[in-house]
Amino acid sequence: MNSDALRDVIEDVKHLLDGDWSRREIEKREAQQQQPASPVSREEALEETARTVSSCRRCGLAETRTMAVPGYGVLDPLVMVIGEAPGSEEDRQGLPFVGAAGQYLDKWLAAIGLERGGNVFIGNIIKCRPPQNRDPFPQEQQACLPFLKDQISIVRPKVLLCVGRISAQILLAKTDGIGRLRGSVYEFQGVPLVPTYHPSGVLRNPEYRRPVWEDLKQVRSLLDE
Ligand code: URA
């Protein structure tokens, strides 16, 4: 045994013999383990998620995006609106639903007493724009969904409003079209979920206005329960 190894052994034996030292050391370590992790506020957790989204490179959409769009809104919102993915204007500004569909969405919200930035959180399943607004690939959905799940846990909405086929299908793990999915209340992460048509679909198809109004009234009645 060389002299270094011998010195280590002597140190170990001294520590074992020195009951006081080892007891104090064990108590110190136990106390450290029992310390709660430094408390992070929900605001900080939400900001941290947004920072992670903004620098995310988990899928190929990172190559083509201008800006990632983490989402926008308040903690404890009455409603969390979940769209599909950013379009061209959202990609440019880094904010959700800021184009024509977003302006129409604001009117829907106002019709049931809700307001962007006041009592709503608005986000998307996919945080980066798919080229030519194509449907997101399964690998992109899988890469991005954990961000939305985290956001739901952090902001704690009362009701989830899925707008459009893609967000409803992904959160409900179903393949039916939105015409079949809407009209029922589901649950995701313990939060009631109401699916409806996408505002840009309704702008193109005015006959969807009536069912959307039924769905919005459903949201309102869940909030009033
Ligand atoms: N359509 C969406 O689904 N999300 C947006 O953010 C904008 C348009």
PDB file of C-alpha atoms and ligand atoms in Angstrom:
ATOM      1  CA  MET A   1       0.000   0.000   0.000  1.00  0.00           C
ATOM      2  CA  ASN A   2       1.490   3.359  -0.936  1.00  0.00           C
ATOM      3  CA  SER A   3       1.589   6.232   1.527  1.00  0.00           C
ATOM      4  CA  ASP A   4      -1.445   8.062   0.000  1.00  0.00           C
ATOM      5  CA  ALA A   5      -3.679   5.009   0.264  1.00  0.00           C
ATOM      6  CA  LEU A   6      -2.419   4.426   3.812  1.00  0.00           C
ATOM      7  CA  ARG A   7      -3.267   8.030   4.747  1.00  0.00           C
ATOM      8  CA  ASP A   8      -6.834   7.528   3.367  1.00  0.00           C
ATOM      9  CA  VAL A   9      -7.317   4.400   5.426  1.00  0.00           C
ATOM     10  CA  ILE A  10      -6.082   6.176   8.583  1.00  0.00           C
ATOM     11  CA  GLU A  11      -8.500   9.067   7.877  1.00  0.00           C
ATOM     12  CA  ASP A  12     -11.421   6.629   7.428  1.00  0.00           C
ATOM     13  CA  VAL A  13     -10.584   4.840  10.677  1.00  0.00           C
ATOM     14  CA  LYS A  14     -10.283   8.170  12.530  1.00  0.00           C
ATOM     15  CA  HIS A  15     -13.728   9.184  11.243  1.00  0.00           C
ATOM     16  CA  LEU A  16     -15.216   5.871  12.299  1.00  0.00           C
ATOM     17  CA  LEU A  17     -13.706   6.139  15.756  1.00  0.00           C
ATOM     18  CA  ASP A  18     -14.754   9.733  16.131  1.00  0.00           C
ATOM     19  CA  GLY A  19     -18.430   8.987  16.784  1.00  0.00           C
ATOM     20  CA  ASP A  20     -19.162  12.666  17.320  1.00  0.00           C
ATOM     21  CA  TRP A  21     -17.808  13.692  13.960  1.00  0.00           C
ATOM     22  CA  SER A  22     -19.690  11.013  12.045  1.00  0.00           C
ATOM     23  CA  ARG A  23     -22.959  11.634  13.927  1.00  0.00           C
ATOM     24  CA  ARG A  24     -22.742  15.365  13.256  1.00  0.00           C
ATOM     25  CA  GLU A  25     -21.932  14.700   9.608  1.00  0.00           C
ATOM     26  CA  ILE A  26     -24.853  12.292   9.191  1.00  0.00           C
ATOM     27  CA  GLU A  27     -27.263  14.746  10.839  1.00  0.00           C
ATOM     28  CA  LYS A  28     -26.041  17.549   8.581  1.00  0.00           C
ATOM     29  CA  ARG A  29     -26.540  15.431   5.467  1.00  0.00           C
ATOM     30  CA  GLU A  30     -29.998  14.298   6.578  1.00  0.00           C
ATOM     31  CA  ALA A  31     -31.036  17.890   7.235  1.00  0.00           C
ATOM     32  CA  GLN A  32     -29.838  18.875   3.754  1.00  0.00           C
ATOM     33  CA  GLN A  33     -31.854  16.052   2.189  1.00  0.00           C
ATOM     34  CA  GLN A  34     -34.983  17.132   4.051  1.00  0.00           C
ATOM     35  CA  GLN A  35     -34.738  20.733   2.846  1.00  0.00           C
ATOM     36  CA  PRO A  36     -37.549  21.378   0.341  1.00  0.00           C
ATOM     37  CA  ALA A  37     -36.219  22.276  -3.118  1.00  0.00           C
ATOM     38  CA  SER A  38     -35.920  26.063  -3.305  1.00  0.00           C
ATOM     39  CA  PRO A  39     -39.494  27.228  -3.948  1.00  0.00           C
ATOM     40  CA  VAL A  40     -40.041  28.414  -7.506  1.00  0.00           C
ATOM     41  CA  SER A  41     -43.100  30.578  -8.010  1.00  0.00           C
ATOM     42  CA  ARG A  42     -45.612  29.636 -10.682  1.00  0.00           C
ATOM     43  CA  GLU A  43     -44.757  32.847 -12.556  1.00  0.00           C
ATOM     44  CA  GLU A  44     -41.111  31.766 -12.615  1.00  0.00           C
ATOM     45  CA  ALA A  45     -42.055  28.244 -13.694  1.00  0.00           C
ATOM     46  CA  LEU A  46     -44.171  29.640 -16.533  1.00  0.00           C
ATOM     47  CA  GLU A  47     -41.380  31.971 -17.645  1.00  0.00           C
ATOM     48  CA  GLU A  48     -38.884  29.121 -17.481  1.00  0.00           C
ATOM     49  CA  THR A  49     -41.137  26.994 -19.711  1.00  0.00           C
ATOM     50  CA  ALA A  50     -41.411  29.898 -22.167  1.00  0.00           C
ATOM     51  CA  ARG A  51     -37.603  30.277 -22.236  1.00  0.00           C
ATOM     52  CA  THR A  52     -37.180  26.552 -22.851  1.00  0.00           C
ATOM     53  CA  VAL A  53     -39.731  26.692 -25.683  1.00  0.00           C
ATOM     54  CA  SER A  54     -38.014  29.703 -27.242  1.00  0.00           C
ATOM     55  CA  SER A  55     -34.677  27.924 -27.486  1.00  0.00           C
ATOM     56  CA  CYS A  56     -36.100  24.440 -28.145  1.00  0.00           C
ATOM     57  CA  ARG A  57     -34.508  22.299 -30.865  1.00  0.00           C
ATOM     58  CA  ARG A  58     -36.362  19.047 -30.190  1.00  0.00           C
ATOM     59  CA  CYS A  59     -37.751  18.820 -33.740  1.00  0.00           C
ATOM     60  CA  GLY A  60     -37.162  20.080 -37.253  1.00  0.00           C
ATOM     61  CA  LEU A  61     -39.567  23.022 -36.879  1.00  0.00           C
ATOM     62  CA  ALA A  62     -36.752  24.824 -35.055  1.00  0.00           C
ATOM     63  CA  GLU A  63     -34.962  25.083 -38.417  1.00  0.00           C
ATOM     64  CA  THR A  64     -37.778  26.943 -40.170  1.00  0.00           C
ATOM     65  CA  ARG A  65     -39.419  29.050 -37.438  1.00  0.00           C
ATOM     66  CA  THR A  66     -38.806  32.766 -37.037  1.00  0.00           C
ATOM     67  CA  MET A  67     -39.964  32.788 -33.418  1.00  0.00           C
ATOM     68  CA  ALA A  68     -41.333  30.073 -31.191  1.00  0.00           C
ATOM     69  CA  VAL A  69     -44.721  30.941 -29.685  1.00  0.00           C
ATOM     70  CA  PRO A  70     -44.858  29.707 -26.078  1.00  0.00           C
ATOM     71  CA  GLY A  71     -48.307  31.166 -25.269  1.00  0.00           C
ATOM     72  CA  TYR A  72     -49.708  34.230 -23.577  1.00  0.00           C
ATOM     73  CA  GLY A  73     -51.979  34.863 -20.622  1.00  0.00           C
ATOM     74  CA  VAL A  74     -52.577  34.887 -16.912  1.00  0.00           C
ATOM     75  CA  LEU A  75     -52.165  32.357 -14.128  1.00  0.00           C
ATOM     76  CA  ASP A  76     -55.418  30.792 -12.869  1.00  0.00           C
ATOM     77  CA  PRO A  77     -57.285  31.670 -16.071  1.00  0.00           C
ATOM     78  CA  LEU A  78     -60.966  30.893 -16.363  1.00  0.00           C
ATOM     79  CA  VAL A  79     -60.231  29.415 -19.785  1.00  0.00           C
ATOM     80  CA  MET A  80     -57.128  28.132 -21.532  1.00  0.00           C
ATOM     81  CA  VAL A  81     -57.597  28.229 -25.305  1.00  0.00           C
ATOM     82  CA  ILE A  82     -55.560  25.597 -27.120  1.00  0.00           C
ATOM     83  CA  GLY A  83     -55.027  26.055 -30.839  1.00  0.00           C
ATOM     84  CA  GLU A  84     -53.060  24.032 -33.305  1.00  0.00           C
ATOM     85  CA  ALA A  85     -49.833  25.851 -34.159  1.00  0.00           C
ATOM     86  CA  PRO A  86     -48.630  29.354 -34.961  1.00  0.00           C
ATOM     87  CA  GLY A  87     -49.411  30.773 -38.404  1.00  0.00           C
ATOM     88  CA  SER A  88     -47.291  33.297 -40.286  1.00  0.00           C
ATOM     89  CA  GLU A  89     -48.196  36.353 -38.166  1.00  0.00           C
ATOM     90  CA  GLU A  90     -47.698  34.433 -34.905  1.00  0.00           C
ATOM     91  CA  ASP A  91     -44.347  33.162 -36.173  1.00  0.00           C
ATOM     92  CA  ARG A  92     -43.312  36.758 -36.886  1.00  0.00           C
ATOM     93  CA  GLN A  93     -44.469  38.207 -33.534  1.00  0.00           C
ATOM     94  CA  GLY A  94     -43.906  35.263 -31.166  1.00  0.00           C
ATOM     95  CA  LEU A  95     -47.482  35.618 -29.862  1.00  0.00           C
ATOM     96  CA  PRO A  96     -50.459  33.272 -30.269  1.00  0.00           C
ATOM     97  CA  PHE A  97     -53.554  34.071 -32.318  1.00  0.00           C
ATOM     98  CA  VAL A  98     -52.602  37.550 -33.453  1.00  0.00           C
ATOM     99  CA  GLY A  99     -53.843  37.195 -37.052  1.00  0.00           C
ATOM    100  CA  ALA A 100     -57.409  37.298 -38.407  1.00  0.00           C
ATOM    101  CA  ALA A 101     -58.360  34.065 -36.588  1.00  0.00           C
ATOM    102  CA  GLY A 102     -57.116  35.608 -33.341  1.00  0.00           C
ATOM    103  CA  GLN A 103     -59.231  38.728 -33.744  1.00  0.00           C
ATOM    104  CA  TYR A 104     -62.265  36.532 -34.318  1.00  0.00           C
ATOM    105  CA  LEU A 105     -61.329  34.404 -31.293  1.00  0.00           C
ATOM    106  CA  ASP A 106     -61.277  37.570 -29.155  1.00  0.00           C
ATOM    107  CA  LYS A 107     -64.921  38.180 -30.162  1.00  0.00           C
ATOM    108  CA  TRP A 108     -65.881  34.647 -29.118  1.00  0.00           C
ATOM    109  CA  LEU A 109     -64.227  35.176 -25.764  1.00  0.00           C
ATOM    110  CA  ALA A 110     -65.903  38.557 -25.248  1.00  0.00           C
ATOM    111  CA  ALA A 111     -69.298  36.939 -25.983  1.00  0.00           C
ATOM    112  CA  ILE A 112     -68.950  34.822 -22.833  1.00  0.00           C
ATOM    113  CA  GLY A 113     -67.359  37.506 -20.652  1.00  0.00           C
ATOM    114  CA  LEU A 114     -63.712  36.566 -21.225  1.00  0.00           C
ATOM    115  CA  GLU A 115     -60.767  38.677 -22.292  1.00  0.00           C
ATOM    116  CA  ARG A 116     -57.296  37.922 -23.611  1.00  0.00           C
ATOM    117  CA  GLY A 117     -54.761  38.962 -20.984  1.00  0.00           C
ATOM    118  CA  GLY A 118     -57.529  39.374 -18.365  1.00  0.00           C
ATOM    119  CA  ASN A 119     -58.837  35.928 -17.484  1.00  0.00           C
ATOM    120  CA  VAL A 120     -57.595  33.735 -20.329  1.00  0.00           C
ATOM    121  CA  PHE A 121     -54.439  31.906 -21.322  1.00  0.00           C
ATOM    122  CA  ILE A 122     -53.960  31.295 -25.053  1.00  0.00           C
ATOM    123  CA  GLY A 123     -51.577  28.679 -26.363  1.00  0.00           C
ATOM    124  CA  ASN A 124     -51.045  26.034 -28.967  1.00  0.00           C
ATOM    125  CA  ILE A 125     -50.245  22.331 -29.085  1.00  0.00           C
ATOM    126  CA  ILE A 126     -47.288  23.019 -31.381  1.00  0.00           C
ATOM    127  CA  LYS A 127     -45.137  26.004 -30.477  1.00  0.00           C
ATOM    128  CA  CYS A 128     -43.407  26.577 -33.835  1.00  0.00           C
ATOM    129  CA  ARG A 129     -44.985  27.173 -37.225  1.00  0.00           C
ATOM    130  CA  PRO A 130     -45.086  24.152 -39.536  1.00  0.00           C
ATOM    131  CA  PRO A 131     -44.007  25.187 -43.063  1.00  0.00           C
ATOM    132  CA  GLN A 132     -47.024  26.211 -45.199  1.00  0.00           C
ATOM    133  CA  ASN A 133     -49.191  25.588 -42.098  1.00  0.00           C
ATOM    134  CA  ARG A 134     -49.197  21.831 -42.767  1.00  0.00           C
ATOM    135  CA  ASP A 135     -50.500  19.457 -40.082  1.00  0.00           C
ATOM    136  CA  PRO A 136     -47.825  18.742 -37.467  1.00  0.00           C
ATOM    137  CA  PHE A 137     -46.075  15.383 -37.810  1.00  0.00           C
ATOM    138  CA  PRO A 138     -46.464  12.841 -34.957  1.00  0.00           C
ATOM    139  CA  GLN A 139     -42.813  13.311 -33.955  1.00  0.00           C
ATOM    140  CA  GLU A 140     -43.377  17.097 -33.701  1.00  0.00           C
ATOM    141  CA  GLN A 141     -46.503  16.529 -31.615  1.00  0.00           C
ATOM    142  CA  GLN A 142     -44.640  14.220 -29.254  1.00  0.00           C
ATOM    143  CA  ALA A 143     -41.741  16.624 -28.917  1.00  0.00           C
ATOM    144  CA  CYS A 144     -43.968  19.605 -28.141  1.00  0.00           C
ATOM    145  CA  LEU A 145     -46.829  18.174 -26.066  1.00  0.00           C
ATOM    146  CA  PRO A 146     -44.849  18.088 -22.777  1.00  0.00           C
ATOM    147  CA  PHE A 147     -44.631  21.909 -22.875  1.00  0.00           C
ATOM    148  CA  LEU A 148     -48.407  22.257 -23.027  1.00  0.00           C
ATOM    149  CA  LYS A 149     -48.858  19.671 -20.273  1.00  0.00           C
ATOM    150  CA  ASP A 150     -46.470  21.660 -18.071  1.00  0.00           C
ATOM    151  CA  GLN A 151     -48.268  24.904 -18.880  1.00  0.00           C
ATOM    152  CA  ILE A 152     -51.644  23.392 -17.924  1.00  0.00           C
ATOM    153  CA  SER A 153     -50.196  22.204 -14.593  1.00  0.00           C
ATOM    154  CA  ILE A 154     -48.633  25.581 -13.906  1.00  0.00           C
ATOM    155  CA  VAL A 155     -51.448  27.951 -14.924  1.00  0.00           C
ATOM    156  CA  ARG A 156     -54.307  25.748 -13.599  1.00  0.00           C
ATOM    157  CA  PRO A 157     -57.154  26.778 -15.917  1.00  0.00           C
ATOM    158  CA  LYS A 158     -60.775  26.124 -14.952  1.00  0.00           C
ATOM    159  CA  VAL A 159     -61.731  24.991 -18.467  1.00  0.00           C
ATOM    160  CA  LEU A 160     -59.793  23.997 -21.597  1.00  0.00           C
ATOM    161  CA  LEU A 161     -61.215  25.166 -24.920  1.00  0.00           C
ATOM    162  CA  CYS A 162     -59.668  23.240 -27.821  1.00  0.00           C
ATOM    163  CA  VAL A 163     -60.164  25.090 -31.074  1.00  0.00           C
ATOM    164  CA  GLY A 164     -59.885  22.938 -34.165  1.00  0.00           C
ATOM    165  CA  ARG A 165     -59.458  19.294 -35.040  1.00  0.00           C
ATOM    166  CA  ILE A 166     -55.741  18.980 -34.330  1.00  0.00           C
ATOM    167  CA  SER A 167     -55.688  20.134 -30.715  1.00  0.00           C
ATOM    168  CA  ALA A 168     -58.815  18.131 -29.816  1.00  0.00           C
ATOM    169  CA  GLN A 169     -57.530  14.977 -31.522  1.00  0.00           C
ATOM    170  CA  ILE A 170     -54.140  15.159 -29.857  1.00  0.00           C
ATOM    171  CA  LEU A 171     -55.361  15.885 -26.326  1.00  0.00           C
ATOM    172  CA  LEU A 172     -58.178  13.333 -26.540  1.00  0.00           C
ATOM    173  CA  ALA A 173     -56.057  10.744 -28.395  1.00  0.00           C
ATOM    174  CA  LYS A 174     -58.844  10.299 -30.935  1.00  0.00           C
ATOM    175  CA  THR A 175     -59.003  10.383 -34.713  1.00  0.00           C
ATOM    176  CA  ASP A 176     -62.601  11.611 -35.182  1.00  0.00           C
ATOM    177  CA  GLY A 177     -63.150  14.911 -36.941  1.00  0.00           C
ATOM    178  CA  ILE A 178     -64.032  17.979 -34.919  1.00  0.00           C
ATOM    179  CA  GLY A 179     -67.693  17.742 -36.031  1.00  0.00           C
ATOM    180  CA  ARG A 180     -67.953  14.456 -34.111  1.00  0.00           C
ATOM    181  CA  LEU A 181     -65.734  15.431 -31.177  1.00  0.00           C
ATOM    182  CA  ARG A 182     -67.537  18.667 -30.371  1.00  0.00           C
ATOM    183  CA  GLY A 183     -70.776  18.658 -28.397  1.00  0.00           C
ATOM    184  CA  SER A 184     -69.359  16.759 -25.396  1.00  0.00           C
ATOM    185  CA  VAL A 185     -67.319  17.747 -22.375  1.00  0.00           C
ATOM    186  CA  TYR A 186     -64.140  15.696 -21.849  1.00  0.00           C
ATOM    187  CA  GLU A 187     -61.320  15.932 -19.320  1.00  0.00           C
ATOM    188  CA  PHE A 188     -57.579  16.413 -19.687  1.00  0.00           C
ATOM    189  CA  GLN A 189     -55.240  16.467 -16.674  1.00  0.00           C
ATOM    190  CA  GLY A 190     -58.334  16.754 -14.490  1.00  0.00           C
ATOM    191  CA  VAL A 191     -59.593  19.881 -16.284  1.00  0.00           C
ATOM    192  CA  PRO A 192     -62.897  19.910 -18.233  1.00  0.00           C
ATOM    193  CA  LEU A 193     -62.182  20.147 -21.964  1.00  0.00           C
ATOM    194  CA  VAL A 194     -64.596  21.537 -24.553  1.00  0.00           C
ATOM    195  CA  PRO A 195     -63.683  21.054 -28.230  1.00  0.00           C
ATOM    196  CA  THR A 196     -65.019  23.350 -30.929  1.00  0.00           C
ATOM    197  CA  TYR A 197     -64.259  24.464 -34.470  1.00  0.00           C
ATOM    198  CA  HIS A 198     -61.195  26.574 -35.237  1.00  0.00           C
ATOM    199  CA  PRO A 199     -61.941  30.298 -35.718  1.00  0.00           C
ATOM    200  CA  SER A 200     -60.321  30.282 -39.175  1.00  0.00           C
ATOM    201  CA  GLY A 201     -62.578  27.344 -40.140  1.00  0.00           C
ATOM    202  CA  VAL A 202     -65.615  29.308 -38.968  1.00  0.00           C
ATOM    203  CA  LEU A 203     -64.509  32.360 -40.943  1.00  0.00           C
ATOM    204  CA  ARG A 204     -64.537  30.142 -44.050  1.00  0.00           C
ATOM    205  CA  ASN A 205     -67.726  28.258 -43.088  1.00  0.00           C
ATOM    206  CA  PRO A 206     -70.340  30.503 -41.451  1.00  0.00           C
ATOM    207  CA  GLU A 207     -72.604  27.479 -40.859  1.00  0.00           C
ATOM    208  CA  TYR A 208     -70.258  26.524 -37.996  1.00  0.00           C
ATOM    209  CA  ARG A 209     -71.205  29.667 -36.103  1.00  0.00           C
ATOM    210  CA  ARG A 210     -74.225  28.129 -34.421  1.00  0.00           C
ATOM    211  CA  PRO A 211     -72.408  25.016 -33.067  1.00  0.00           C
ATOM    212  CA  VAL A 212     -69.551  27.235 -31.874  1.00  0.00           C
ATOM    213  CA  TRP A 213     -72.032  29.358 -29.970  1.00  0.00           C
ATOM    214  CA  GLU A 214     -73.441  26.196 -28.348  1.00  0.00           C
ATOM    215  CA  ASP A 215     -69.894  25.183 -27.333  1.00  0.00           C
ATOM    216  CA  LEU A 216     -69.107  28.630 -25.946  1.00  0.00           C
ATOM    217  CA  LYS A 217     -72.304  28.528 -23.875  1.00  0.00           C
ATOM    218  CA  GLN A 218     -71.149  25.125 -22.582  1.00  0.00           C
ATOM    219  CA  VAL A 219     -67.872  26.739 -21.494  1.00  0.00           C
ATOM    220  CA  ARG A 220     -69.764  29.530 -19.743  1.00  0.00           C
ATOM    221  CA  SER A 221     -72.016  27.109 -17.905  1.00  0.00           C
ATOM    222  CA  LEU A 222     -68.995  25.088 -16.721  1.00  0.00           C
ATOM    223  CA  LEU A 223     -67.510  28.318 -15.375  1.00  0.00           C
ATOM    224  CA  ASP A 224     -70.776  29.255 -13.670  1.00  0.00           C
ATOM    225  CA  GLU A 225     -71.225  25.847 -11.999  1.00  0.00           C
TER     226      GLU A 225
HETATM  227  N1  URA B   1     -54.034  29.238 -35.462  1.00  0.00           N
HETATM  228  C1  URA B   1     -53.704  28.503 -34.385  1.00  0.00           C
HETATM  229  O1  URA B   1     -54.144  27.364 -34.214  1.00  0.00           O
HETATM  230  N2  URA B   1     -52.889  29.059 -33.490  1.00  0.00           N
HETATM  231  C2  URA B   1     -52.413  30.298 -33.605  1.00  0.00           C
HETATM  232  O2  URA B   1     -51.684  30.734 -32.722  1.00  0.00           O
HETATM  233  C3  URA B   1     -52.793  31.036 -34.741  1.00  0.00           C
HETATM  234  C4  URA B   1     -53.607  30.489 -35.659  1.00  0.00           C
END
